[in-house]
Coordinates of C-alpha atoms and ligand atoms in Angstrom, one line a residue:
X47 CA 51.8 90.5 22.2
X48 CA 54.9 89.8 24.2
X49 CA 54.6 86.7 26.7
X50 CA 55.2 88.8 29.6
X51 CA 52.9 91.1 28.7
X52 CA 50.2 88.8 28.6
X53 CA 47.7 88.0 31.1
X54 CA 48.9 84.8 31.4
X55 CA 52.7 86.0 31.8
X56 CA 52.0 88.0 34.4
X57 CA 50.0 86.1 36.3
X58 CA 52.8 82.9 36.2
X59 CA 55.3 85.7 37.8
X60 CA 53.2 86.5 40.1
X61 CA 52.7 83.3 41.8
X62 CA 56.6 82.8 41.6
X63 CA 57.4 86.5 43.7
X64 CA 55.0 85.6 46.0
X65 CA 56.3 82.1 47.0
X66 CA 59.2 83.0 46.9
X67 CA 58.2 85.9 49.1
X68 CA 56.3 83.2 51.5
X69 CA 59.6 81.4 52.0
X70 CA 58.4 78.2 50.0
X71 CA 61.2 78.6 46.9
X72 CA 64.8 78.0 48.8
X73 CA 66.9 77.9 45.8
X74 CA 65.7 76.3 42.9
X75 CA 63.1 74.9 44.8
X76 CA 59.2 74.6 43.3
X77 CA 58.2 74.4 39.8
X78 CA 54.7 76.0 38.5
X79 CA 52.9 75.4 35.0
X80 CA 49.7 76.2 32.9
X81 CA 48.6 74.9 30.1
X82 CA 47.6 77.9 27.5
X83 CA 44.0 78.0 26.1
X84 CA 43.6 78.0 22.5
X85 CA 43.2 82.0 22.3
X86 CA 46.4 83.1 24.6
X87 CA 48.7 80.1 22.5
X88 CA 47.0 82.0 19.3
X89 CA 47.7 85.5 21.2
X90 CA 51.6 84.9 21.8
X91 CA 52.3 82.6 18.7
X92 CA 54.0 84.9 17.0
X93 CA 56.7 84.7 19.2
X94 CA 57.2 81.4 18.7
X95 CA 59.8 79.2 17.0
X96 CA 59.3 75.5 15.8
X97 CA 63.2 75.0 15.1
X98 CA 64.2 73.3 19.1
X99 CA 64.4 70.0 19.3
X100 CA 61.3 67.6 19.7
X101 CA 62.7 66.0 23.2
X102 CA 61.6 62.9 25.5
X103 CA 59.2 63.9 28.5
X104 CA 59.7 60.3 30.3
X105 CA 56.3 59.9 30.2
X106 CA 53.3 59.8 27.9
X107 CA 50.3 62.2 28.1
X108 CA 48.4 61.7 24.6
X109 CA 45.3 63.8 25.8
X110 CA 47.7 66.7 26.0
X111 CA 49.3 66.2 22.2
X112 CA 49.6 69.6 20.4
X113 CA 49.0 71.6 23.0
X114 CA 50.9 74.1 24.9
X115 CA 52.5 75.2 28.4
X116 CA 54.2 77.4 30.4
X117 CA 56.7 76.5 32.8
X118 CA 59.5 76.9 34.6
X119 CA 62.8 75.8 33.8
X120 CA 65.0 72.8 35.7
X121 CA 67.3 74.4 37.9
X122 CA 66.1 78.2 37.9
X123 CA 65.2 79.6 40.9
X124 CA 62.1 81.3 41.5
X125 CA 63.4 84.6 42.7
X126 CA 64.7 85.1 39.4
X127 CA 61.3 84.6 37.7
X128 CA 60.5 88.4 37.6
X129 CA 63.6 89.6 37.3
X130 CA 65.0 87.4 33.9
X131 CA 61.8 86.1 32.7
X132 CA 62.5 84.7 29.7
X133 CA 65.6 82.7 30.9
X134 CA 63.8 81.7 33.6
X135 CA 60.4 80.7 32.2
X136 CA 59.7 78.9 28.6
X137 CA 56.8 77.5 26.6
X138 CA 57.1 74.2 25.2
X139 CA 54.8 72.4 22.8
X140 CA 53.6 68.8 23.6
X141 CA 53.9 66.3 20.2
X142 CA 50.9 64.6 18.8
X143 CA 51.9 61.5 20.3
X144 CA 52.0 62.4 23.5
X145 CA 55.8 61.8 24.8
X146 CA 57.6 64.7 23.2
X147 CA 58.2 68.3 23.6
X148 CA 59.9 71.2 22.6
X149 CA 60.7 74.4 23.8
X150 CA 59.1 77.2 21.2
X151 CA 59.6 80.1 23.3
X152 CA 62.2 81.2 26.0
X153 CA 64.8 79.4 28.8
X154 CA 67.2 81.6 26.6
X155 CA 70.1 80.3 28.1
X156 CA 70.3 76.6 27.2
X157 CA 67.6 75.9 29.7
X158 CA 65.2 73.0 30.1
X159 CA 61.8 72.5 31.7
X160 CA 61.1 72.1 35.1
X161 CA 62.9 68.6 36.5
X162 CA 58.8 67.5 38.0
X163 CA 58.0 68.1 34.0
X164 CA 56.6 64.4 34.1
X165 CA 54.5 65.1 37.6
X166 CA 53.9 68.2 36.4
X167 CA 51.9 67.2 32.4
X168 CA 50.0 63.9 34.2
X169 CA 48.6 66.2 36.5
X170 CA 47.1 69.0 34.0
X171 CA 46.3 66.0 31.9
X172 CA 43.9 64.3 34.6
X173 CA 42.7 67.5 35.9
X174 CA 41.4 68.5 32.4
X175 CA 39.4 65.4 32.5
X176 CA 37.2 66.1 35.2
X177 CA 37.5 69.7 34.8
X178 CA 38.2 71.6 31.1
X179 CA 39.3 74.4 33.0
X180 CA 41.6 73.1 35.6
X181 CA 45.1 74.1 33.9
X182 CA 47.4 75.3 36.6
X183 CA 49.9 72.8 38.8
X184 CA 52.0 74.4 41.4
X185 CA 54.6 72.8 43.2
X186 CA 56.2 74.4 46.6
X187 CA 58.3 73.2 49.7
X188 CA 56.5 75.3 52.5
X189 CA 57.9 73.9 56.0
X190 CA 55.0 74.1 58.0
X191 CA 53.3 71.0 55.8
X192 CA 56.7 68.9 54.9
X193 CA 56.7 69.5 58.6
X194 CA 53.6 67.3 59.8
X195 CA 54.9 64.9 57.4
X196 CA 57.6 63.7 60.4
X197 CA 55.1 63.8 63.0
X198 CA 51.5 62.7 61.4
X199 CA 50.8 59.4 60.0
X200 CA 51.0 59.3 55.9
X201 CA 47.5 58.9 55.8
X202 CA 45.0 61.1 53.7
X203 CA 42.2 61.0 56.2
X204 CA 43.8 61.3 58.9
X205 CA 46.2 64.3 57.5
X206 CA 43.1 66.4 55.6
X207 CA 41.3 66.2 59.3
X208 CA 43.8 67.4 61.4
X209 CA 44.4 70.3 58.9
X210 CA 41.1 70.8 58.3
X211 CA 40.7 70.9 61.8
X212 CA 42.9 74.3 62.2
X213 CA 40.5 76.7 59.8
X214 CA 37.0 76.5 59.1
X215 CA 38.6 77.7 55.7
X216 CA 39.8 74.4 54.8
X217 CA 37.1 72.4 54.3
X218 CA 35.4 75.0 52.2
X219 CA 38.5 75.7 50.0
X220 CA 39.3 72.1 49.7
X221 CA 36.1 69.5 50.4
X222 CA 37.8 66.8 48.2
X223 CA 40.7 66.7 51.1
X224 CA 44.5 66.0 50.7
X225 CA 46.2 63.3 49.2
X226 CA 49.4 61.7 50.9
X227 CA 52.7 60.5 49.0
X228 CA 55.0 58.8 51.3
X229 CA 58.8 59.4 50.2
X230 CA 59.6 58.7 46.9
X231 CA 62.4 59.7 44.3
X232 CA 61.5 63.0 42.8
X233 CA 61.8 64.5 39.4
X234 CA 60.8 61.2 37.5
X235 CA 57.6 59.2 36.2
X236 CA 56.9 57.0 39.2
X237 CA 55.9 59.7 41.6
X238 CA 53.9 61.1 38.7
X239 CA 51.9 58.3 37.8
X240 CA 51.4 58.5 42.0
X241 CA 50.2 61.9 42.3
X242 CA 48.6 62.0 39.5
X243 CA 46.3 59.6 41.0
X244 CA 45.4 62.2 43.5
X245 CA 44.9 64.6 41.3
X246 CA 42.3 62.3 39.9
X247 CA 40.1 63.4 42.2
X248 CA 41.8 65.8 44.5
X249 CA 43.6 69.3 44.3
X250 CA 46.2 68.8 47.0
X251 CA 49.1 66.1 46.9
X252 CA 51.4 66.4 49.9
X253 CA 55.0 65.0 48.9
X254 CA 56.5 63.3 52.1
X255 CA 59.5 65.4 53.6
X256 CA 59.7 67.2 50.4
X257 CA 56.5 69.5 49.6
X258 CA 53.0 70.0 48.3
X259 CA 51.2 70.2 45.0
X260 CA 48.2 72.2 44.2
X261 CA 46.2 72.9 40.8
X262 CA 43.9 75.5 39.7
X263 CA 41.4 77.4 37.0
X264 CA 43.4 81.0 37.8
X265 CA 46.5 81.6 39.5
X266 CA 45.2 83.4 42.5
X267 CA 43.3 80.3 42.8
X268 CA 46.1 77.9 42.6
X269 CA 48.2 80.0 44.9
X270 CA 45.2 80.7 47.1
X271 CA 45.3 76.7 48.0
X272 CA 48.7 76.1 48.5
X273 CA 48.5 79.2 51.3
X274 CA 45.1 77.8 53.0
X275 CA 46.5 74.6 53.4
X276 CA 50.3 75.7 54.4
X277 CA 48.5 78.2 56.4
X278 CA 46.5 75.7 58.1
X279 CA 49.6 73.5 58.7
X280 CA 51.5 76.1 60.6
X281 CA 48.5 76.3 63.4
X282 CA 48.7 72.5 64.2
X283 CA 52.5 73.3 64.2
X284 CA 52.1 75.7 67.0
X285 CA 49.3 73.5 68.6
X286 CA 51.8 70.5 68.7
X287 CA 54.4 72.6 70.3
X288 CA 52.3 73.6 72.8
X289 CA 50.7 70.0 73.4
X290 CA 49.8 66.6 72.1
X291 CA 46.2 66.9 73.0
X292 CA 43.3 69.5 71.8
X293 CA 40.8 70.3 74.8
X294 CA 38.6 71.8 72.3
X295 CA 38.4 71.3 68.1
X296 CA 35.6 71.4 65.3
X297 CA 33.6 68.1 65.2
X298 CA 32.4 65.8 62.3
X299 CA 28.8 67.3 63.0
X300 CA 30.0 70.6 62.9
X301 CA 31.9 70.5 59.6
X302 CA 28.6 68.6 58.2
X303 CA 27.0 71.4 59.2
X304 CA 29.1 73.9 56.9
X305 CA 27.8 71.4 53.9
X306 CA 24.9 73.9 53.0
X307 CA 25.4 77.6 53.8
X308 CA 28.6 76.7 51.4
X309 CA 27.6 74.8 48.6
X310 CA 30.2 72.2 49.4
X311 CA 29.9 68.1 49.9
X312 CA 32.2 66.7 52.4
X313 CA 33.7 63.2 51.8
X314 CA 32.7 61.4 54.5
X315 CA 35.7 59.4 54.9
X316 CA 37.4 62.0 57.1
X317 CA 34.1 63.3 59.2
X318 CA 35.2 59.7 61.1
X319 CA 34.8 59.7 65.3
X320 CA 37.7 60.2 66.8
X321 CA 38.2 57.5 69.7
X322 CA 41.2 60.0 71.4
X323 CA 42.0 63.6 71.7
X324 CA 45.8 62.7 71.2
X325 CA 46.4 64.6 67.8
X326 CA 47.4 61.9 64.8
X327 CA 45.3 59.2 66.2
X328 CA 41.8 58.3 64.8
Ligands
2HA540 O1 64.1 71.7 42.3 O2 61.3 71.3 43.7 O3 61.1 68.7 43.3 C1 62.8 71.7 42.0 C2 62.0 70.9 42.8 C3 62.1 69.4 42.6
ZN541 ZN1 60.4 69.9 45.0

């Protein structure tokens, strides 16, 4: 079968159009990956080639040796994802030791993977440990979010409530909250090892004045996330233009009380009293 053909394929350019559609992928903004399952690497193998160089990922993820990805490629923007997908999109191969990989199929044109690559394989790998089937990492710069990074305080709990706060939604799609990076120097292993911490535990990493991460089981899942929680971030926008203040909000009893008609367990570290109505402040 044809990589673009596949399920999988598909489903990768899907999310790209659409977030590019959503405004989030200026330029060559964003990055997305998914690490195959044994059946869909088995499925497009013979459209592989072993003959690329085995190359340096700049950081080790030994649970992921031998397996394989999709992703996007450094540089290409995510327009361009449907249009030229195999220049725009490769799979790569991860080495049995961990550090190296190389490109087997597509990024025709000389191209490399995604520039987060690093961020990018410690997040699937820690994911996979609490979950086998988490295998999707999206990366976007939607403005509403980088934008509550100038005005909020870096702070998980207080960030995850006051977006929780703006969509009963929120809690319910995401229960294990947001995780806060303050700036850092993109593209390398540092801010890897950092939000792959997060990811630890969490399925949203907000980058400081840069953009988000979000990961997934299905695509529609992993985009789904990334447009609750920018979605969510463009209400407080337009609250804090109108005012500083809410007169009226969802309270820590109230969101306690969404625990059983939705399956879901709040972490009680952000159902904290607030002592003022002044948005940002505890
Ligand atoms: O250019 O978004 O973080 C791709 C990026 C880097
Ligand atoms: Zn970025």
């Amino acid at each position: 079968m044809k990589v673009l053909d596949s399920k999988v394929g598909q489903g990768f350019a899907k999310v790209c159009a659409d977030g590019f559609r959503q405004g989030w992928h200026e330029r060559n903004g964003g990055n997305l990956s998914c690490r195959l399952t044994a059946e869909e690497a088995e499925a497009l193998k013979e459209n592989f080639e072993t003959t690329a160089p085995w190359r340096e990922i700049g950081t080790e993820v030994p649970e992921l040796a031998g397996e394989y990805f999709m992703v996007t490629g450094s540089g290409k923007f995510m327009r361009n994802v449907e249009l030229d997908f195999a220049d725009s999109v490769g799979v790569i191969r991860v080495d049995e030791t961990g550090t190296k990989y190389q490109i087997v199929w597509g990024l025709t044109n000389g191209g490399k993977p995604t520039s987060e690559l690093p961020t990018h394989l410690m997040n699937l790998e820690v994911i996979r440990r609490r979950d086998p089937e988490l295998r999707i990492v999206y990366h976007a710069h939607p403005a509403n979010t980088v934008a509550l990074t100038f005005v909020l305080p870096l702070d998980d709990e207080i960030f995850t409530r006051e977006i929780w706060e703006m969509e009963t939604e929120c809690p319910v799609v995401f229960p294990q909250g947001i995780g806060v990076v303050e700036w850092m120097v993109p593209g390398g292993r540092e801010i890897g090892v950092r939000t792959s911490e997060i990811m630890k535990t969490r399925n949203v990493a907000v980058w400081a004045h840069h953009g988000m991460f979000v990961c997934g089981h299905d695509f529609d899942e992993t985009f789904g996330l990334m447009h609750t929680v920018e979605k969510s971030a463009e209400i407080l926008v337009k609250v804090m233009s109108m005012t500083d203040r809410k007169r009226n909000t969802i309270r820590p009893d109230e969101f306690r009380a969404l625990q059983g008609p939705f399956g879901i367990e709040l972490d009680e570290r952000y159902l904290y009293e607030k002592s003022s109505d002044k948005i940002g402040e505890r």
